[in-house]
PDB file of C-alpha atoms in Angstrom:
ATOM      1  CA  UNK B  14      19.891 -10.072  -7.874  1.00 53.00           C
ATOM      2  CA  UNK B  15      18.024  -6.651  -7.290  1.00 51.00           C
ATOM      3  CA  UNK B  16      20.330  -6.097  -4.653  1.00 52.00           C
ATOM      4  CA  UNK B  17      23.557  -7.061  -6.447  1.00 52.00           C
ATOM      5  CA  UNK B  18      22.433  -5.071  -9.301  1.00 52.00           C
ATOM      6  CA  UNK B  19      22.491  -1.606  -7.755  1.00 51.00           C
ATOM      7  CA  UNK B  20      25.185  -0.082  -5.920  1.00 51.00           C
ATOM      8  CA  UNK B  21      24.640   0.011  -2.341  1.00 50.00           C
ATOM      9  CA  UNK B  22      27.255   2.196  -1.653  1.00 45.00           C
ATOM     10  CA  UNK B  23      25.297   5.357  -3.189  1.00 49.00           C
ATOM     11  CA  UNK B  24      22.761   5.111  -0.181  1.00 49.00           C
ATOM     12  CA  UNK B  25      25.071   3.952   2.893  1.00 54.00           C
ATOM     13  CA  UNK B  26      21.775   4.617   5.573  1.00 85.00           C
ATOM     14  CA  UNK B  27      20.205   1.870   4.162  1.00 92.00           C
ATOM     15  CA  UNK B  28      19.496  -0.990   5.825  1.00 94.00           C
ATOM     16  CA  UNK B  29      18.024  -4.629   4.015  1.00 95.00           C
ATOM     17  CA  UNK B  30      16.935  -7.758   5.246  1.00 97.00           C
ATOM     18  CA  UNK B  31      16.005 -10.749   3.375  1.00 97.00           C
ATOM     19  CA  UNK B  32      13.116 -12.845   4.200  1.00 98.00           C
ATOM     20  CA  UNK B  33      12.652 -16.464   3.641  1.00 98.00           C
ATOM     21  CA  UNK B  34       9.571 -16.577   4.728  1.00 98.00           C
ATOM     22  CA  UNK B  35       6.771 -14.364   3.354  1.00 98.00           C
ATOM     23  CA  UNK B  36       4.505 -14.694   6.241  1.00 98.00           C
ATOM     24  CA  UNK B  37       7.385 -13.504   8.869  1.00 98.00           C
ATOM     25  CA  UNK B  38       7.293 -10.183   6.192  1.00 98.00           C
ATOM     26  CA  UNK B  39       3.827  -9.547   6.427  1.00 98.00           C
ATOM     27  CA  UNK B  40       3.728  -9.527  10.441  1.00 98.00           C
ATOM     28  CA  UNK B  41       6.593  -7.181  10.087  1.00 98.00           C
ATOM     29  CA  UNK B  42       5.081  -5.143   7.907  1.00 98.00           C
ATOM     30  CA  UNK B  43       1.212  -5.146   8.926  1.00 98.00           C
ATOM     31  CA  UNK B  44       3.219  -3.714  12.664  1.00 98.00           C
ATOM     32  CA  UNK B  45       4.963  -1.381  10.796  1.00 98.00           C
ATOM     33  CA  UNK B  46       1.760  -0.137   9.250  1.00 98.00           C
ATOM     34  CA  UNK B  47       0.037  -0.362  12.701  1.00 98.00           C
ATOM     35  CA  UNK B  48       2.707   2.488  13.682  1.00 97.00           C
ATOM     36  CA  UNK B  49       2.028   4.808  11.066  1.00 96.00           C
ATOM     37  CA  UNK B  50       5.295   3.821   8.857  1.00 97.00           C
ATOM     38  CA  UNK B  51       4.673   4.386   4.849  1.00 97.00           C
ATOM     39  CA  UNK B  52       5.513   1.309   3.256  1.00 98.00           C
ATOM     40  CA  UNK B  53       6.445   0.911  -0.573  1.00 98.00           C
ATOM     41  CA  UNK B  54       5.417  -2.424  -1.790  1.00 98.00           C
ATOM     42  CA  UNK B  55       6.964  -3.816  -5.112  1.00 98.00           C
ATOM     43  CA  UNK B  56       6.292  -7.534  -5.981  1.00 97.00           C
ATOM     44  CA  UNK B  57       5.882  -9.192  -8.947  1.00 95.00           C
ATOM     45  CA  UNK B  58       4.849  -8.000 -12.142  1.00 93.00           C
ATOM     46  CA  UNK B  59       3.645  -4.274 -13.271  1.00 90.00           C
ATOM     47  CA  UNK B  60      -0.271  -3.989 -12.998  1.00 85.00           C
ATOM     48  CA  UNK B  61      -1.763  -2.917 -16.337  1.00 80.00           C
ATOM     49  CA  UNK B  62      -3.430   0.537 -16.497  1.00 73.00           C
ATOM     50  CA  UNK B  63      -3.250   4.110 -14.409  1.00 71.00           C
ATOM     51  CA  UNK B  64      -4.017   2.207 -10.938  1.00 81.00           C
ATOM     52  CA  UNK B  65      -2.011   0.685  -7.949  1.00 88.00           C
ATOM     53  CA  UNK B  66      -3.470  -2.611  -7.649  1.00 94.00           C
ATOM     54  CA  UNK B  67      -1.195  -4.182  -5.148  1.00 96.00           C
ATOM     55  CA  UNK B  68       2.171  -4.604  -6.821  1.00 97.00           C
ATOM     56  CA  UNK B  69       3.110  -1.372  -6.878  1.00 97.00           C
ATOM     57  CA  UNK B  70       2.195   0.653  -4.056  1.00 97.00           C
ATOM     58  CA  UNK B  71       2.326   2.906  -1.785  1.00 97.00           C
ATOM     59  CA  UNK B  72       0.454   1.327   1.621  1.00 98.00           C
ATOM     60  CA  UNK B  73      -0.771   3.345   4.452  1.00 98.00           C
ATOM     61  CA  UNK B  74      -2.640   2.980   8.154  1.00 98.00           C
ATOM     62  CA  UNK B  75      -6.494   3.805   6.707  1.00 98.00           C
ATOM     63  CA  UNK B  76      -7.358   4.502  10.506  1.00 98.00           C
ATOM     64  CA  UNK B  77      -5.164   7.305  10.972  1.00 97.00           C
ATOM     65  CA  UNK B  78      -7.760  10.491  10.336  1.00 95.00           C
ATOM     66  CA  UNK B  79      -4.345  12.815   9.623  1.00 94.00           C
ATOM     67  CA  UNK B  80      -2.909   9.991   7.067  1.00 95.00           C
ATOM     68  CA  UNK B  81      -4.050  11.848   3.697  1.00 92.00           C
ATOM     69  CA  UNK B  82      -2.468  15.002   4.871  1.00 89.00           C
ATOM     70  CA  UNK B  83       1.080  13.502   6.149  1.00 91.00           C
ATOM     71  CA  UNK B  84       1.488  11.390   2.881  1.00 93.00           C
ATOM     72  CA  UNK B  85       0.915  14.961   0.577  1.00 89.00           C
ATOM     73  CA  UNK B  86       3.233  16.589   3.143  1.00 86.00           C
ATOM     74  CA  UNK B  87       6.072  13.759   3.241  1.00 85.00           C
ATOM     75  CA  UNK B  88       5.563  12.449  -0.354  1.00 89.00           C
ATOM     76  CA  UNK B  89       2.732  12.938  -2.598  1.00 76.00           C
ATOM     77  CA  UNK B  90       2.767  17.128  -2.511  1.00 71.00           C
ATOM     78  CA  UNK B  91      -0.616  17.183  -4.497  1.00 71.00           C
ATOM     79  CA  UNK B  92      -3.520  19.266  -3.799  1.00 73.00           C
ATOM     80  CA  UNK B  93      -5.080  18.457  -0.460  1.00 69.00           C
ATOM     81  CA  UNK B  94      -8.291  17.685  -2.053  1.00 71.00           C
ATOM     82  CA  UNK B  95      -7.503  14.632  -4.037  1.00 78.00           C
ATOM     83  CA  UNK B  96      -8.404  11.275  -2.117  1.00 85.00           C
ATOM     84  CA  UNK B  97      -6.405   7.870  -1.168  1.00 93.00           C
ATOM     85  CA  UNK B  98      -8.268   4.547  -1.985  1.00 96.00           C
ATOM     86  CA  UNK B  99      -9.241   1.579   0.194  1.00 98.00           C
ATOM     87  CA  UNK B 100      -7.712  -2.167  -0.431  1.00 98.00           C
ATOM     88  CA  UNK B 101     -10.124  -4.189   1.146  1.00 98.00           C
ATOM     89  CA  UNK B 102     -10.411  -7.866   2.124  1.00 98.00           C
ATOM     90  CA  UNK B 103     -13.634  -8.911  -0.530  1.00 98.00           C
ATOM     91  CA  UNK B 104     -15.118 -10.695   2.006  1.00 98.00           C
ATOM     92  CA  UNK B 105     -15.536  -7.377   3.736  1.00 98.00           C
ATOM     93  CA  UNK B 106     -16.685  -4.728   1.645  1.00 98.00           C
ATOM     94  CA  UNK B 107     -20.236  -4.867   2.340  1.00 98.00           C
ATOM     95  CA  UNK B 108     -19.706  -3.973   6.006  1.00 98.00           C
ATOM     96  CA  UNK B 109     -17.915  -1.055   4.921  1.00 98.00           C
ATOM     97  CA  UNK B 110     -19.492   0.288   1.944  1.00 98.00           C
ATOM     98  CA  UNK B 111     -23.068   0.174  -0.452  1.00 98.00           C
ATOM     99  CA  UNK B 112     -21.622  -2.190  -2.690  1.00 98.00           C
ATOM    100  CA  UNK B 113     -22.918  -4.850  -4.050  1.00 97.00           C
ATOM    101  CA  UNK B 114     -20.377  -6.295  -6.403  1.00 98.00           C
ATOM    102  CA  UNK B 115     -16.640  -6.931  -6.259  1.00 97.00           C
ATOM    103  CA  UNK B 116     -14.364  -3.785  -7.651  1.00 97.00           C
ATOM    104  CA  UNK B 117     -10.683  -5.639  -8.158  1.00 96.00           C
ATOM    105  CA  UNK B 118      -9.617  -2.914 -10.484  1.00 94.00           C
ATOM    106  CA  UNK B 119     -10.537  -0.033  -8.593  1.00 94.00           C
ATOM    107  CA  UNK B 120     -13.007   1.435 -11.013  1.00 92.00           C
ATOM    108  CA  UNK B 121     -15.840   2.497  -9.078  1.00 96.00           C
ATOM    109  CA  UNK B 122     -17.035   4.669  -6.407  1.00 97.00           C
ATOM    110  CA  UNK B 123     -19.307   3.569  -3.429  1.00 98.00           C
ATOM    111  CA  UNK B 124     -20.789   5.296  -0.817  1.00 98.00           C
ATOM    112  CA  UNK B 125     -19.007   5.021   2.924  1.00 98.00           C
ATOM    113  CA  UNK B 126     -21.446   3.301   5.371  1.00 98.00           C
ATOM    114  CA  UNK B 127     -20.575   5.059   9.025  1.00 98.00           C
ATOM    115  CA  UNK B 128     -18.600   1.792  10.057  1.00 98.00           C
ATOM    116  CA  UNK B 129     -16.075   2.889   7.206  1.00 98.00           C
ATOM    117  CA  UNK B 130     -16.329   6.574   7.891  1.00 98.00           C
ATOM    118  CA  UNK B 131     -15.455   5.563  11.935  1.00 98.00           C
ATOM    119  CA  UNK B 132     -13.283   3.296  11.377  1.00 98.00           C
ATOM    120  CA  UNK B 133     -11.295   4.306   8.127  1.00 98.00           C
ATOM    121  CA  UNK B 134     -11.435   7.815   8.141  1.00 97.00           C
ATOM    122  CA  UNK B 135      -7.599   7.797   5.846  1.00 96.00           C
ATOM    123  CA  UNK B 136      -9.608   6.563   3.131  1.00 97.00           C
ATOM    124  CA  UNK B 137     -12.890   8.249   3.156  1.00 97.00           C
ATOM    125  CA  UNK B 138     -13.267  11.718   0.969  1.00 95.00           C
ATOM    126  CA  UNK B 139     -15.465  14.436   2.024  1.00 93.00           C
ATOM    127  CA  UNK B 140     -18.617  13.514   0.203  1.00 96.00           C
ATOM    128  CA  UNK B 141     -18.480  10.586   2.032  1.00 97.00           C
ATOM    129  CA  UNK B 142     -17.543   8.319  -0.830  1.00 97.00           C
ATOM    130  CA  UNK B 143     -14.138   5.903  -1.818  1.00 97.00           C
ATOM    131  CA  UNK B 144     -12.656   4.361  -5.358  1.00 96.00           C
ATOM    132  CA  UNK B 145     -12.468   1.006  -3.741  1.00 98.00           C
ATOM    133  CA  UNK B 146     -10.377  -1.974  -4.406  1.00 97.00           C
ATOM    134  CA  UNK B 147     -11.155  -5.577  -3.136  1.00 98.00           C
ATOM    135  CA  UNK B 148      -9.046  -8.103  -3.593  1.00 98.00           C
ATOM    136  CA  UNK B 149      -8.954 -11.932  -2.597  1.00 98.00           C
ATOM    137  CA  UNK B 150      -6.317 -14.681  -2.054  1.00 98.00           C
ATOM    138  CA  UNK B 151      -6.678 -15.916  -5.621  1.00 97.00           C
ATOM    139  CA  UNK B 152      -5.854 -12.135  -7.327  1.00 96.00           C
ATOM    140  CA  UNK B 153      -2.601 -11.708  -4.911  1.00 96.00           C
ATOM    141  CA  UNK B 154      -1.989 -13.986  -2.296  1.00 98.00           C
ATOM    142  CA  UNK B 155       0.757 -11.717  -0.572  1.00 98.00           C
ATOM    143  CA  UNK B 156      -1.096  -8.513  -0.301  1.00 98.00           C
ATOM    144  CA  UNK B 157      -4.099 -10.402   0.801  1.00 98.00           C
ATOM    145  CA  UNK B 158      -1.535 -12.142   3.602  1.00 98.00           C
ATOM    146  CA  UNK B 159      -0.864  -8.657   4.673  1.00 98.00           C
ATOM    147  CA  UNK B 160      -4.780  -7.362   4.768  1.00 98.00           C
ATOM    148  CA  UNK B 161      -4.882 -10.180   7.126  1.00 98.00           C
ATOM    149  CA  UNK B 162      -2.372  -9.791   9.647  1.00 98.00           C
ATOM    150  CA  UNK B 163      -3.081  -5.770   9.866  1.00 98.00           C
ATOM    151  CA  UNK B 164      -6.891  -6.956  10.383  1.00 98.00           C
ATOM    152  CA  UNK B 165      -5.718  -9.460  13.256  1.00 98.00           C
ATOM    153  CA  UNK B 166      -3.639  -6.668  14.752  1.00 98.00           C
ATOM    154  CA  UNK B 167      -6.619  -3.914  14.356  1.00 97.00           C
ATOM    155  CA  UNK B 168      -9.514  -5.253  13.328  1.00 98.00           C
ATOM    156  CA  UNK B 169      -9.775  -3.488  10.330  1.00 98.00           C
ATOM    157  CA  UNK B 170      -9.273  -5.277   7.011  1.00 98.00           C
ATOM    158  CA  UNK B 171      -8.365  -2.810   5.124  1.00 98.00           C
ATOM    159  CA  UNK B 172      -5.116  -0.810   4.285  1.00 98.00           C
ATOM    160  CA  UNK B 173      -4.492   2.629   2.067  1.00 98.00           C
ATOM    161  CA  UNK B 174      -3.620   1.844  -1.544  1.00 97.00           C
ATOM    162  CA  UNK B 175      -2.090   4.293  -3.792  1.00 95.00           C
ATOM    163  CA  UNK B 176       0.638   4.255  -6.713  1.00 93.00           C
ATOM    164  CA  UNK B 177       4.140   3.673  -6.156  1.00 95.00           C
ATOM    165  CA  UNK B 178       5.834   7.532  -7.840  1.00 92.00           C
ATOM    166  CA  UNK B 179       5.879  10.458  -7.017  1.00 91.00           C
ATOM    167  CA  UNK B 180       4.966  12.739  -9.782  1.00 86.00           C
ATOM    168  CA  UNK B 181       6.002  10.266 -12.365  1.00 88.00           C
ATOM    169  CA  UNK B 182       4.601   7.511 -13.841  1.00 89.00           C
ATOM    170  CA  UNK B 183       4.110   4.353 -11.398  1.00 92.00           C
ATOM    171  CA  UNK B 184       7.542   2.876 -10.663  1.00 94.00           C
ATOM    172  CA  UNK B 185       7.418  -0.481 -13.143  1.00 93.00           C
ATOM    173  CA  UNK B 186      11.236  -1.133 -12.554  1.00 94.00           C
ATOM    174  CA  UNK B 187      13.495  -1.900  -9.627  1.00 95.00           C
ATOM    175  CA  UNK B 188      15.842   0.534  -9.861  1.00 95.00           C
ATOM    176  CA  UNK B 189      13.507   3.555 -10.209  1.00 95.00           C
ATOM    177  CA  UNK B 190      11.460   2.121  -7.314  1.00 96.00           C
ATOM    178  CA  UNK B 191      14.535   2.101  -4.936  1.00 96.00           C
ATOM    179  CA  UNK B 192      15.364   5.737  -6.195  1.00 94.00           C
ATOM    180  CA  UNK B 193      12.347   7.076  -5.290  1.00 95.00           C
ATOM    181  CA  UNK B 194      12.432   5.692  -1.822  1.00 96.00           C
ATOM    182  CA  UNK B 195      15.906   6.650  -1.263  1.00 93.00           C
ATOM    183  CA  UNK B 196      15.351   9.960  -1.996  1.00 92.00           C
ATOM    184  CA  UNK B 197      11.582  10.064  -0.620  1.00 93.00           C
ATOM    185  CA  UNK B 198      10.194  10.142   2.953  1.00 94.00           C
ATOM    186  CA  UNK B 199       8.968   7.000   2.783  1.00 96.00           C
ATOM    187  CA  UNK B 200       9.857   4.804   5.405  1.00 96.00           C
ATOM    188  CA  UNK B 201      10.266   1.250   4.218  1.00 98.00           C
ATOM    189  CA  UNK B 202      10.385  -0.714   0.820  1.00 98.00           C
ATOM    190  CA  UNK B 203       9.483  -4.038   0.619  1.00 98.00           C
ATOM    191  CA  UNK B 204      10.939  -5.213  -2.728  1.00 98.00           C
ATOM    192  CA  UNK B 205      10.017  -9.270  -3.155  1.00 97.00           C
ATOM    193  CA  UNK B 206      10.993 -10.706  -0.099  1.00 97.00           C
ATOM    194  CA  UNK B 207      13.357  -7.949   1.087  1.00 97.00           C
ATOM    195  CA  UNK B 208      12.664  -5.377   2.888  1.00 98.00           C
ATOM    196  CA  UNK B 209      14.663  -2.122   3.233  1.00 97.00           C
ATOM    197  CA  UNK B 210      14.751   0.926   5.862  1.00 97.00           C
ATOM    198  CA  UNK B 211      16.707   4.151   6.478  1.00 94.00           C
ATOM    199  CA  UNK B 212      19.143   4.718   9.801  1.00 82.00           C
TER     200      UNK B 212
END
């Protein structure tokens, strides 16, 4: 119906493929990732509040040490100094940071232990510290499918998380979502269970 709804013919290098499976999206996608591709990710309903929590993001290879810098090139265009936060598997996040509770809403700051600065460096800012967001099968099962297939494929089970716009407000709607990919750098939207990519 998202499809049907919006005119197609207005963005002709588009390509979209429909995925009954879920799981067969998130191997897709968690390779994609792998290769430094910058994937919008649209599912469900809005989150409530100023944060990306998973349904409407912007994802992102955390291990790539150059990955802040080519999302404010290719997208973003905000000052260089401004961090990207961590989605992390929550079984995980005391082997990366000094935390000591859960954060699901992405409200506090920890301190990086040297695994995360090694291993994460995307995700890390320069005092060493990250706004971190953990998040387990019951809060979303699909981004937590895809935290798991990028940690089979590196090891790492956590992914770059930031908001879906691009000096707007966060993309709540369909429509506006596709617009700002089409006329973004970003390389792939995953909207449900389709996914869409440029020629």
């Amino acid at each position: 119906e998202i499809v049907d709804n919006y005119n197609l013919n207005k963005s002709e290098s588009i390509n979209y493929e429909y995925f009954e499976d879920f799981s067969k999206l998130t191997t897709l996608i968690s390779e994609k990732i792998s290769s430094n591709k910058l994937i919008a990710w649209f599912q469900g309903k809005s989150e409530f509040g100023p944060r990306a929590l998973g349904n409407r993001s912007l994802l992102a290879n955390p291990t790539n040490p150059k990955i802040k810098d080519i999302i404010n090139e290719k997208i973003k265009k905000r000052e260089s100094f401004r961090p990207f936060a961590p989605i992390i598997l929550e079984e995980y996040f005391s082997d990366y940071f000094h935390q000591k509770f859960p954060s699901p809403f992405m409200t506090f700051v920890f301190k990086a232990k040297k695994k995360a600065i090694e291993e994460i460096p995307g995700v890390i800012h320069v005092n060493c510290t990250s706004r971190v967001q953990t998040i387990n099968e019951k809060q979303n099962p699909k981004i937590y499918d895809l935290l798991n297939k990028f940690k089979k494929l590196n090891g790492v089970p956590v992914l770059l998380n930031t908001s879906l716009n691009i000096n707007e407000p966060i993309n709540n709607d369909p429509i506006t979502a596709f617009e700002t990919y089409t006329k973004s750098n970003i390389d792939i939207l995953v909207m449900e269970n389709y996914v869409f990519s440029k020629k």
